[in-house]
PDB file of C-alpha atoms in Angstrom:
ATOM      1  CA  UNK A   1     -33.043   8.485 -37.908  1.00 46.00           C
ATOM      2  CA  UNK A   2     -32.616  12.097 -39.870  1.00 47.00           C
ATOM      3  CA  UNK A   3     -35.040  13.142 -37.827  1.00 51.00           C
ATOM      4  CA  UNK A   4     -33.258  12.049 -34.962  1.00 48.00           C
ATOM      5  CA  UNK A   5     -29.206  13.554 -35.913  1.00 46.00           C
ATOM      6  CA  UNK A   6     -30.832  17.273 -35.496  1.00 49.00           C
ATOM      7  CA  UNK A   7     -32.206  16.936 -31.551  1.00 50.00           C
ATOM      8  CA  UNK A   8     -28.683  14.474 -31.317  1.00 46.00           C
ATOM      9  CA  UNK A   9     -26.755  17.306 -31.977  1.00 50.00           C
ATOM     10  CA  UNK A  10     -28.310  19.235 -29.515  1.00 53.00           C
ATOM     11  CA  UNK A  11     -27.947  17.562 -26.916  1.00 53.00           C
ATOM     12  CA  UNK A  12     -24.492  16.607 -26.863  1.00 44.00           C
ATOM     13  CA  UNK A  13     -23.885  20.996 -27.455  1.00 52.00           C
ATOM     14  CA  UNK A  14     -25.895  21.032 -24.544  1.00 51.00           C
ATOM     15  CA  UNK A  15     -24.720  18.163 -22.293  1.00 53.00           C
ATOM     16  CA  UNK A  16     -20.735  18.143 -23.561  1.00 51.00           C
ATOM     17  CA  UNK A  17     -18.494  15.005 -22.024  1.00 46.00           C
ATOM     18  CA  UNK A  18     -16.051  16.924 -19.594  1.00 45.00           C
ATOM     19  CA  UNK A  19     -13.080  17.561 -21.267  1.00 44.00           C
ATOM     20  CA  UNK A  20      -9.927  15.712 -20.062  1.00 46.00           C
ATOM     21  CA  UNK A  21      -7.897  16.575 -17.058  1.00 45.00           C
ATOM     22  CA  UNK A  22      -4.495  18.356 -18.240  1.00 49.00           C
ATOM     23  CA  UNK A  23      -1.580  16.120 -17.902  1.00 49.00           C
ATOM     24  CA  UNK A  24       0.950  17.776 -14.828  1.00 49.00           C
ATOM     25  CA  UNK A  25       3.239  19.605 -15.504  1.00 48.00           C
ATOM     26  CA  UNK A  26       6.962  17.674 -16.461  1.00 45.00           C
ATOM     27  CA  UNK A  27       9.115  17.910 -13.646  1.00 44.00           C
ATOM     28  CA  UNK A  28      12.162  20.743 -13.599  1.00 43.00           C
ATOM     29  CA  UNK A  29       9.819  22.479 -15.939  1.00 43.00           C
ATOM     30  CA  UNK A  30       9.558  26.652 -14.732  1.00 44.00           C
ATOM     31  CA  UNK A  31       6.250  27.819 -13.243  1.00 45.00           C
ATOM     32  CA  UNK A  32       3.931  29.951 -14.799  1.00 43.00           C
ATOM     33  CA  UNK A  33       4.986  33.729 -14.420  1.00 44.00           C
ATOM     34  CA  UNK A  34       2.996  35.731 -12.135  1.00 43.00           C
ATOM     35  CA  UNK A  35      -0.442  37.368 -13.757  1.00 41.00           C
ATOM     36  CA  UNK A  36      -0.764  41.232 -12.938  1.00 38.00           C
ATOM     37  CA  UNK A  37      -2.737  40.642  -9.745  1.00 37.00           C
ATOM     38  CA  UNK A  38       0.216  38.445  -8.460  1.00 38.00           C
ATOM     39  CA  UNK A  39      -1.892  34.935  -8.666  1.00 36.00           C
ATOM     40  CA  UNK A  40       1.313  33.428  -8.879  1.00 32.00           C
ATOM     41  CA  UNK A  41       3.753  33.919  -6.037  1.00 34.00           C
ATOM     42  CA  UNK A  42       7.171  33.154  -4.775  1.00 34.00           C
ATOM     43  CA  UNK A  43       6.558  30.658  -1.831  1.00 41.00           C
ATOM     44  CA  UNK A  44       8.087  32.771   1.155  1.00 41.00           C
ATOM     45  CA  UNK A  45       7.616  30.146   4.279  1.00 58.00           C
ATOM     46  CA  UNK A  46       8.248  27.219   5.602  1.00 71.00           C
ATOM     47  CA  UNK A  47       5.152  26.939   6.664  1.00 83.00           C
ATOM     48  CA  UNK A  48       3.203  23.767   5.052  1.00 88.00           C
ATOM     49  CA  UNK A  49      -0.710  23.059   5.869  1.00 92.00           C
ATOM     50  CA  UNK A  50      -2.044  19.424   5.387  1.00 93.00           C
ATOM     51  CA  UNK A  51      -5.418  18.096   6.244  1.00 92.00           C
ATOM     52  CA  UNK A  52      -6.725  14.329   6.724  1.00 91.00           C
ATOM     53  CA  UNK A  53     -10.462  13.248   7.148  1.00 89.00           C
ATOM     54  CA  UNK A  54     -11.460   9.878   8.985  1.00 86.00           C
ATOM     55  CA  UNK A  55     -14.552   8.322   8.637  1.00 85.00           C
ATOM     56  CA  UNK A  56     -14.855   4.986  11.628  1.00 85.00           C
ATOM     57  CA  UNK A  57     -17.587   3.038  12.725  1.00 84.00           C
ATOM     58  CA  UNK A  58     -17.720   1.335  16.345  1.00 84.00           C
ATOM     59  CA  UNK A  59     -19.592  -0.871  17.693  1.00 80.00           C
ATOM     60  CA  UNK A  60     -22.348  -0.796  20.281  1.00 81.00           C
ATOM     61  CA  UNK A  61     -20.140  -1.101  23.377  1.00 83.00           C
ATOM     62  CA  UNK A  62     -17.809   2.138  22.692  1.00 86.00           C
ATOM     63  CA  UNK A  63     -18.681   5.461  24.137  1.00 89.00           C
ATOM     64  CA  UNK A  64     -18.457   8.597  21.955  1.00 91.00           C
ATOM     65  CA  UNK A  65     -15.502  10.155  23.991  1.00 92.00           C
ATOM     66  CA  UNK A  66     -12.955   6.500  23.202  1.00 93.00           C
ATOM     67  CA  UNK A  67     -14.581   6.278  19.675  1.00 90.00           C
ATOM     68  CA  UNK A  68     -13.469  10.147  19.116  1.00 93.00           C
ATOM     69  CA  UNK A  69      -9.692   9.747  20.745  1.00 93.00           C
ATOM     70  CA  UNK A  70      -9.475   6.123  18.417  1.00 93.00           C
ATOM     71  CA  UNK A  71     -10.885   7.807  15.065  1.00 91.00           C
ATOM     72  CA  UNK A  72      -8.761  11.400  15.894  1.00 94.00           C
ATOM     73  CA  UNK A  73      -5.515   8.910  16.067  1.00 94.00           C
ATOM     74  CA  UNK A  74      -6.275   6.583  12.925  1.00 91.00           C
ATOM     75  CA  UNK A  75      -6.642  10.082  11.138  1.00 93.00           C
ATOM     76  CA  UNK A  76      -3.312  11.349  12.734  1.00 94.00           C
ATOM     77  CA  UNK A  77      -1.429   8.431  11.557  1.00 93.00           C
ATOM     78  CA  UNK A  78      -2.873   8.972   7.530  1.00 93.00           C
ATOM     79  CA  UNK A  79      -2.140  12.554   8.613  1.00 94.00           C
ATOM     80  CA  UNK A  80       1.869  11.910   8.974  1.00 94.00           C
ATOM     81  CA  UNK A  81       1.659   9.831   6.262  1.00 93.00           C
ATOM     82  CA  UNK A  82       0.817  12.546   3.420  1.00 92.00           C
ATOM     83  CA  UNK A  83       2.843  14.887   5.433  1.00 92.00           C
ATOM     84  CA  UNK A  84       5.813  12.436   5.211  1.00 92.00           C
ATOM     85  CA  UNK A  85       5.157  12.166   1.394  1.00 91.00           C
ATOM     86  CA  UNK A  86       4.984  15.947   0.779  1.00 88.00           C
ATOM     87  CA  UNK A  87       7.739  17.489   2.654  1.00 88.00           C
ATOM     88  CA  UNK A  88       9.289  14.293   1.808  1.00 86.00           C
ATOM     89  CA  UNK A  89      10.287  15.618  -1.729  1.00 86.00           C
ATOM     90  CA  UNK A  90      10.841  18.913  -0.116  1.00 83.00           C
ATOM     91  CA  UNK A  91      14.759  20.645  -1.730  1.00 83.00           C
ATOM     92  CA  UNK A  92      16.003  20.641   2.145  1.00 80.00           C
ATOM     93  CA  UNK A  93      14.661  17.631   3.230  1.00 83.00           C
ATOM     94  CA  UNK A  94      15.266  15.351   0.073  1.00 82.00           C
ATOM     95  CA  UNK A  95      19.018  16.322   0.162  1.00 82.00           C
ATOM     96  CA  UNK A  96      19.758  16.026   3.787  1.00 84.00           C
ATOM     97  CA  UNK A  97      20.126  12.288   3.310  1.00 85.00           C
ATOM     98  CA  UNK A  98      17.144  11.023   6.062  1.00 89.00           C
ATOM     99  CA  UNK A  99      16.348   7.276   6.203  1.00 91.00           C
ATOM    100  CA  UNK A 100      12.695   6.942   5.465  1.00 91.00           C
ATOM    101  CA  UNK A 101      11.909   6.289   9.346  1.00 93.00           C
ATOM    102  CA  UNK A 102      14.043   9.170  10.068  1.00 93.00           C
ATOM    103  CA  UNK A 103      12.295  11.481   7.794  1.00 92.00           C
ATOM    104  CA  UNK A 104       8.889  10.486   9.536  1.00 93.00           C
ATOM    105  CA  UNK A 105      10.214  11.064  12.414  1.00 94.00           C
ATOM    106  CA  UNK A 106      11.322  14.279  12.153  1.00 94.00           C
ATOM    107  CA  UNK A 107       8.000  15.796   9.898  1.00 94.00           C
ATOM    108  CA  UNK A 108       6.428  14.496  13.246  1.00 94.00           C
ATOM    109  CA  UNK A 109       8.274  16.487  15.706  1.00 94.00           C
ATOM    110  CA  UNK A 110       7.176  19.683  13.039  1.00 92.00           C
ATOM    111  CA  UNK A 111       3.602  19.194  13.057  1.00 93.00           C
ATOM    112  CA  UNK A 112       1.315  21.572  15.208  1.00 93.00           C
ATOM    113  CA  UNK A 113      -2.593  19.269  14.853  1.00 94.00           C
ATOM    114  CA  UNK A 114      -5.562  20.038  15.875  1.00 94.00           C
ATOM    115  CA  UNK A 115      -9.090  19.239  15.563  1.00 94.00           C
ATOM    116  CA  UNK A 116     -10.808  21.350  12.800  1.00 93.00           C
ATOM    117  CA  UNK A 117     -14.058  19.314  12.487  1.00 91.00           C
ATOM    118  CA  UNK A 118     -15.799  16.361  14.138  1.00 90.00           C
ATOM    119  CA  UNK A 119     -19.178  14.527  13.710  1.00 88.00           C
ATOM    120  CA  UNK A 120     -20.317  11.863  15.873  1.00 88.00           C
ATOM    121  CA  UNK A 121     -23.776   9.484  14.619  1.00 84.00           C
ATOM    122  CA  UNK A 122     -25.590   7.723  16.894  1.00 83.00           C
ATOM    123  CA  UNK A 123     -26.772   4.207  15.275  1.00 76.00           C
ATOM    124  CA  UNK A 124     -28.895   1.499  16.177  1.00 74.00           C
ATOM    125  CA  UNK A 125     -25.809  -1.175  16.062  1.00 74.00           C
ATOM    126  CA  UNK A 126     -23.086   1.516  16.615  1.00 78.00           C
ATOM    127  CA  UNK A 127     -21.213   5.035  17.122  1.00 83.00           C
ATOM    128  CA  UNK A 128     -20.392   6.482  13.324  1.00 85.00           C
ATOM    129  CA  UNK A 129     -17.534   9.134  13.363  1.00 88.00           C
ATOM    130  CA  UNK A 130     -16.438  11.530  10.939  1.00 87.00           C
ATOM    131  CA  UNK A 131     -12.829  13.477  12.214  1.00 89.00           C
ATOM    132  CA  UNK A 132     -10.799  16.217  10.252  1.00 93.00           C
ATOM    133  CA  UNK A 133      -7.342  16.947  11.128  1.00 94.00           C
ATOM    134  CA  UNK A 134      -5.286  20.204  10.132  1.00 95.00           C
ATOM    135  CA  UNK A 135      -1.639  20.079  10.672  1.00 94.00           C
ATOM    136  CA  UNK A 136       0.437  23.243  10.356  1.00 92.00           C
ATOM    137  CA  UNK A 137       4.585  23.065   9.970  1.00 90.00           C
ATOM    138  CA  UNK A 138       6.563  25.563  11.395  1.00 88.00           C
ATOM    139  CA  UNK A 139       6.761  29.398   9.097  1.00 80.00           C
ATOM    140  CA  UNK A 140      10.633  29.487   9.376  1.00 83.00           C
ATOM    141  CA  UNK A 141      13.672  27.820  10.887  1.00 84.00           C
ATOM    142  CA  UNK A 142      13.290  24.518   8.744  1.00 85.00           C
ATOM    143  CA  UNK A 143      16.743  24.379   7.984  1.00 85.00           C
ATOM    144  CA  UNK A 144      17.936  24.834  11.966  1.00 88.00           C
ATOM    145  CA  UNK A 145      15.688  22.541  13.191  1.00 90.00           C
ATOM    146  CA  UNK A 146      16.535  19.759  10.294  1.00 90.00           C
ATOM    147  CA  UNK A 147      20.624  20.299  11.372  1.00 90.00           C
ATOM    148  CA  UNK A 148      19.840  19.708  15.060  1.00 91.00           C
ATOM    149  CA  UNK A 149      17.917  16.793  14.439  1.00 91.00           C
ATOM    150  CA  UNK A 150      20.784  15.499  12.545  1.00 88.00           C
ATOM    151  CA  UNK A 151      23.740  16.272  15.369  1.00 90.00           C
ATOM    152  CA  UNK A 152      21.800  15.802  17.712  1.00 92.00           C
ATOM    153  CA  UNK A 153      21.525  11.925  18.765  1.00 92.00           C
ATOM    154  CA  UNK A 154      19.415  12.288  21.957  1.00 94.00           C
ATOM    155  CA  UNK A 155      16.795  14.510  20.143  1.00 93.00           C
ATOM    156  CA  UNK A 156      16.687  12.054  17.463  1.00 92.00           C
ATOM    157  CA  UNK A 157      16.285   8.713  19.565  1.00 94.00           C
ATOM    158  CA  UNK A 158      13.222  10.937  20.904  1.00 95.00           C
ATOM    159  CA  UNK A 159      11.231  11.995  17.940  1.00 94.00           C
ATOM    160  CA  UNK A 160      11.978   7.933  16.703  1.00 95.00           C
ATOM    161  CA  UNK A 161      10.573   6.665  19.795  1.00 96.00           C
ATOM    162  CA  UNK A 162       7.640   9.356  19.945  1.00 95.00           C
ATOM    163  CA  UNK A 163       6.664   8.428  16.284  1.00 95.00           C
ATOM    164  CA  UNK A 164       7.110   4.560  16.781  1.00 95.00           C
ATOM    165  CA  UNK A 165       4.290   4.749  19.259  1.00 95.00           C
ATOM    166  CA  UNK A 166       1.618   7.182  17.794  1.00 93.00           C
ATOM    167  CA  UNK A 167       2.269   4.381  14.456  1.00 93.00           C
ATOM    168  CA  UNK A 168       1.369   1.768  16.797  1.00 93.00           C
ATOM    169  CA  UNK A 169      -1.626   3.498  18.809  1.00 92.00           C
ATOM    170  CA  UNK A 170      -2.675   4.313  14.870  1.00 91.00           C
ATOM    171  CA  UNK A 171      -2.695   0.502  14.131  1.00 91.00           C
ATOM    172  CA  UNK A 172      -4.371  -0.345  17.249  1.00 90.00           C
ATOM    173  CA  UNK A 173      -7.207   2.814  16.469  1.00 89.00           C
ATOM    174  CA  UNK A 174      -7.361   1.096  12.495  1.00 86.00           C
ATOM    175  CA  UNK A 175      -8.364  -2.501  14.840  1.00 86.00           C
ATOM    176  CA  UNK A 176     -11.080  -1.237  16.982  1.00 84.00           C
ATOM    177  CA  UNK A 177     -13.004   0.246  14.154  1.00 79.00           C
ATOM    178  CA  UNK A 178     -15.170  -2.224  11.848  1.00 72.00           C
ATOM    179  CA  UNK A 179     -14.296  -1.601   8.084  1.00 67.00           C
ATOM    180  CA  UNK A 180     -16.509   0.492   5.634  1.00 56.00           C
ATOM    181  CA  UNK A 181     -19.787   0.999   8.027  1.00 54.00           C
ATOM    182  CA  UNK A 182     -19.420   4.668   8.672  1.00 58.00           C
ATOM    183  CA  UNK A 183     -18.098   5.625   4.924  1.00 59.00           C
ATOM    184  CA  UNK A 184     -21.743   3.854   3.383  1.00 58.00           C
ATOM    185  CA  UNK A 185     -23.587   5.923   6.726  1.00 58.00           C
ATOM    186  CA  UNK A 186     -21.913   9.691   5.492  1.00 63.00           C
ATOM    187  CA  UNK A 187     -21.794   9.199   2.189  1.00 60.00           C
ATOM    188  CA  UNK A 188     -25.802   7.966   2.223  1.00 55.00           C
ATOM    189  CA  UNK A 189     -27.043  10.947   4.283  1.00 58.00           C
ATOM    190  CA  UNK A 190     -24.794  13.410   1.968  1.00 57.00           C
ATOM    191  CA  UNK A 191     -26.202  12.245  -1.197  1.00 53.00           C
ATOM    192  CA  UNK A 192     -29.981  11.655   0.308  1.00 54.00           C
ATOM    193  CA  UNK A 193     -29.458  15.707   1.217  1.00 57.00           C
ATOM    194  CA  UNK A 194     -28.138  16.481  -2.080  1.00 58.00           C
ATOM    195  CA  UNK A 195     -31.420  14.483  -4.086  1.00 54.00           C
ATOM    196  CA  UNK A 196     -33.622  16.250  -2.040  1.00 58.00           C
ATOM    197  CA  UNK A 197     -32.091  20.219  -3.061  1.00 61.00           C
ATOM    198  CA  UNK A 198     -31.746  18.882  -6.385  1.00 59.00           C
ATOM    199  CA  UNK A 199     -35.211  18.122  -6.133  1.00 62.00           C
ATOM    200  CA  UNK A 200     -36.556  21.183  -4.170  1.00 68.00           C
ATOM    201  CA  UNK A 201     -35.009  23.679  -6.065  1.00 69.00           C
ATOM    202  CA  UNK A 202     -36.275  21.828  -9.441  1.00 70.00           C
ATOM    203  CA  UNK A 203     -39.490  21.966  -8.532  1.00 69.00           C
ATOM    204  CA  UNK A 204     -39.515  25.700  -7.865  1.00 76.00           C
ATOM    205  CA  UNK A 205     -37.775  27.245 -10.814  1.00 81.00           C
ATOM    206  CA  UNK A 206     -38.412  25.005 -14.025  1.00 86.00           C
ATOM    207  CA  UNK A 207     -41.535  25.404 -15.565  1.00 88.00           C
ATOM    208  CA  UNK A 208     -42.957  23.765 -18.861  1.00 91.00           C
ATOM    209  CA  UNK A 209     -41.948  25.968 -22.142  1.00 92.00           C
ATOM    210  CA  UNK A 210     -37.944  26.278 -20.604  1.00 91.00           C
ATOM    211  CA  UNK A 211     -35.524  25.162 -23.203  1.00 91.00           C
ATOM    212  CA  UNK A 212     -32.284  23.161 -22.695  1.00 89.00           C
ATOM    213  CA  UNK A 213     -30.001  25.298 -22.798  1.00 86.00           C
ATOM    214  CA  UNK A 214     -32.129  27.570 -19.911  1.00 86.00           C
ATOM    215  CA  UNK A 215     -32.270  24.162 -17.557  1.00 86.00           C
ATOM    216  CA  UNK A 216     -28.686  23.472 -17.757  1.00 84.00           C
ATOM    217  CA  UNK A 217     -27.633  27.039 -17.192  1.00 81.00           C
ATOM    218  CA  UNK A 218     -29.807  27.050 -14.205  1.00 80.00           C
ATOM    219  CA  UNK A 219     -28.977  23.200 -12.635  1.00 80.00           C
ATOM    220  CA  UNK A 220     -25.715  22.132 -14.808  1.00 80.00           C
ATOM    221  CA  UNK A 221     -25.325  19.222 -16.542  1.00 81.00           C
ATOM    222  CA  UNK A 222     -27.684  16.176 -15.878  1.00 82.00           C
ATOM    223  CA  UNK A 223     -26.016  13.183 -14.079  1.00 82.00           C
ATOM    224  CA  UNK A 224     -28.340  11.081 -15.831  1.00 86.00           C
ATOM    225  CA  UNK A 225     -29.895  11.407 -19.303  1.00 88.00           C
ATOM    226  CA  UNK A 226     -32.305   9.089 -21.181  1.00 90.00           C
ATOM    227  CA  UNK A 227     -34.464   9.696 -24.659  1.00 92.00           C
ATOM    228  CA  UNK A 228     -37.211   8.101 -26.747  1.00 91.00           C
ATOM    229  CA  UNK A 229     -38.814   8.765 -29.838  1.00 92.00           C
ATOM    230  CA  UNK A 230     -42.727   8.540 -30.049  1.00 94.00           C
ATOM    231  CA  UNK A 231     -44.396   8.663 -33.291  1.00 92.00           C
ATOM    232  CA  UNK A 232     -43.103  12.753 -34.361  1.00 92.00           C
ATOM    233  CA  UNK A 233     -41.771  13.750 -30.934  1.00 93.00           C
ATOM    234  CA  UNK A 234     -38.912  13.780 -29.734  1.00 90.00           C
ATOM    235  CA  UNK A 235     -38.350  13.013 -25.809  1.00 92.00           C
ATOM    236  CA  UNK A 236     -34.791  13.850 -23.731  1.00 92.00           C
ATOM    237  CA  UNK A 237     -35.094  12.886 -20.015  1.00 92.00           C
ATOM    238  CA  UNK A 238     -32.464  14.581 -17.824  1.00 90.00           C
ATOM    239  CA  UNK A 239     -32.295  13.591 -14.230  1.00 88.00           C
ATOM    240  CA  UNK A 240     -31.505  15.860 -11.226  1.00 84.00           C
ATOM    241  CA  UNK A 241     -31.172  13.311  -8.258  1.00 77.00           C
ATOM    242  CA  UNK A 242     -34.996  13.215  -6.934  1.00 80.00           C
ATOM    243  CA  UNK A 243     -36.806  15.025 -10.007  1.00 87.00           C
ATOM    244  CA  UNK A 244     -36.552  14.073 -13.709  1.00 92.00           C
ATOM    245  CA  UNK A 245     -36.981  17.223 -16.571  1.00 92.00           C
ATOM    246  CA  UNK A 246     -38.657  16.021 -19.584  1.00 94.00           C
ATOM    247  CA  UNK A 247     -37.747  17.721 -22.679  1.00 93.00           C
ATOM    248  CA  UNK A 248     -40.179  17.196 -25.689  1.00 94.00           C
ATOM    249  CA  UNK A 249     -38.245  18.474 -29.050  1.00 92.00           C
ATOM    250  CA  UNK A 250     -36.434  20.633 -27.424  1.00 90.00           C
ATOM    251  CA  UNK A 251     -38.266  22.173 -24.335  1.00 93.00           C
ATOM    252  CA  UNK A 252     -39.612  21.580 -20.769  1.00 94.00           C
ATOM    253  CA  UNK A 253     -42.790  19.194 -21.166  1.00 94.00           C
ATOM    254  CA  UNK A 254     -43.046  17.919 -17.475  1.00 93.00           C
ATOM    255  CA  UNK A 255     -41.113  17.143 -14.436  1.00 92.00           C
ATOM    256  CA  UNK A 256     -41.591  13.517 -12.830  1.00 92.00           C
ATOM    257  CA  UNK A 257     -40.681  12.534  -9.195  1.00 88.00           C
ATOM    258  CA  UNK A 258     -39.367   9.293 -11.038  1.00 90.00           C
ATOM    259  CA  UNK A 259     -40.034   7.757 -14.953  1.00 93.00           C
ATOM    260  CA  UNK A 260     -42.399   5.738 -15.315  1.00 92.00           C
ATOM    261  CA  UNK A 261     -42.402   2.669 -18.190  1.00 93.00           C
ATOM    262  CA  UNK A 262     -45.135   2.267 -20.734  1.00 93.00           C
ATOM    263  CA  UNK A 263     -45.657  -0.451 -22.699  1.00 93.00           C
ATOM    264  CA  UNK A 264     -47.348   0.467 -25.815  1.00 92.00           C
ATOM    265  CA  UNK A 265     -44.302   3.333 -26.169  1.00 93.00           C
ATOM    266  CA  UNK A 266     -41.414   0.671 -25.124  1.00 93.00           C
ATOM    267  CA  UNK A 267     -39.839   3.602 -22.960  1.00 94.00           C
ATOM    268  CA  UNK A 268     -40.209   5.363 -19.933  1.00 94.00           C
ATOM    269  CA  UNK A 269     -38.787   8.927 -20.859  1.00 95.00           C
ATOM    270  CA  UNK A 270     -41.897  10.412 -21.672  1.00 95.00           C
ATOM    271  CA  UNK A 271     -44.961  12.251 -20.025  1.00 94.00           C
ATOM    272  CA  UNK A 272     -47.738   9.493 -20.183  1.00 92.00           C
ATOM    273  CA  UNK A 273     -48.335   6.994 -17.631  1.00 90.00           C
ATOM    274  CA  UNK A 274     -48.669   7.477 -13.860  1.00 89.00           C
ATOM    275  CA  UNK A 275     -49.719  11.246 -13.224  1.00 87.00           C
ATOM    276  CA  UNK A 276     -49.334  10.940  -9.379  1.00 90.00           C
ATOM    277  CA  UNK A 277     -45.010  10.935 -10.641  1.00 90.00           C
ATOM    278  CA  UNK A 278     -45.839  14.610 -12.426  1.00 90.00           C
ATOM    279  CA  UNK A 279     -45.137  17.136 -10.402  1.00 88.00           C
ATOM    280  CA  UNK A 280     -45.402  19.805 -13.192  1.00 88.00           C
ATOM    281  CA  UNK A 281     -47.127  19.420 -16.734  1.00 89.00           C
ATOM    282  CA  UNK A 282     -48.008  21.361 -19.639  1.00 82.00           C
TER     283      UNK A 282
END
């Protein structure tokens, strides 16, 4: 165990937990003054940007062009809804006395959308779509346009009746589309592409005799980290998605496509065992 405290040590310099987020800021408290290269500014605009991303899976009997129009207004409807929220607590807005529905309402009759990214899968039991929506508000005249949407009753009874049914074609769009499936298909191919560059550009730039501290500076912190003791050496296993570095006291002994358990050391982070998992040894 003394042996052990020294390479402990180590490691956690090298691997730190990530520190805590900061707590934000209190509200009514000032904002930070601006830095010399102005990083800091006075908001000049009206103009507000907001974004929404939907992923929806269909099934076999929906084309791509009505899977894209259902997906685009499920995403429009979580689109009004953090725009809603936002300008929602806006000075102007949060004093001019709306009712909820007539505050959604009215950030709908603001919002310019449009289509900034799309992604349609072809799957053996379905259509898997991936839609990102950008919304831009108006750069000035908030304050006219908010006053005639108050006086005015007939413009009002409009942007209600407008927002009341692109809610309910949301609802219908939210319906058509079967729960979860094309959330597990993106997220699978995104983090099968991210193993295999992990993996790739492991393979190419560590070699055997590379310390810690030169692996993390060149791939980051490990996701995954394992470690063994065997007789006088010391073992630290960090994984990279598809490729594993094994440290032996201290420095780069091999690189495995996977660890690989051996009985008579009761542990897998080593560099014994199957040789067809090396792909790099001393």
């Amino acid at each position: 165990m003394r042996r052990l405290l020294p390479v402990l040590a180590c490691l956690f310099a090298l691997f730190p937990r990530p520190l805590p987020a900061q707590p934000p800021a209190a509200p009514g408290a000032e904002a930070a003054p601006p830095d010399a290269a102005g990083g800091v500014r006075r908001q000049v605009s009206d103009e507000r940007v907001f974004s929404k991303t939907a992923t929806c899976f269909y099934g076999p009997h929906m084309d791509q062009a009505q899977a894209k129009r259902l997906c685009a207004q499920q995403a429009r409807g979580r689109l009004l809804d953090d725009a809603a929220s936002g300008l929602g607590r806006d000075a102007a807005l949060a004093g001019a006395g709306l009712s909820p529905k007539d505050l959604r309402a009215f950030v709908d009759s603001l919002l310019a959308v449009a289509v900034a990214d799309e992604e349609v899968r072809q799957l053996p039991d379905g259509l898997a779509v991936r839609l990102t929506l950008r919304a831009k508000t108006p750069n000035a005249g908030l304050g006219d346009r908010l006053a005639a949407f108050a006086a005015n009753p007939e413009l009002r009874a409009a942007a209600l009746a407008e927002t009341e049914k692109r809610d309910r074609l949301a609802g219908e769009a939210r319906m058509a589309a079967i729960p979860f499936g094309a959330d597990r298909e993106f997220r699978a191919k995104e983090m099968e592409n991210e193993m295999r560059e992990d993996a790739a550009f492991a393979a190419r730039r560590v070699v055997p005799g590379m310390s810690m501290g030169s692996v993390k500076e060149l791939l980051g912190d490990p996701p995954a980290i394992k470690q063994s003791v065997i007789g006088p050496e010391t073992y630290v296993c960090a994984g990279y998605g598809r490729v594993w570095v094994v440290f032996r006291d201290g420095v780069v002994a091999c690189l495995r496509s996977r660890l690989d358990y051996v009985a008579r050391y009761a542990t897998d982070c080593h560099c014994a065992g199957n040789y067809a998992t090396i792909l790099k040894n001393e």
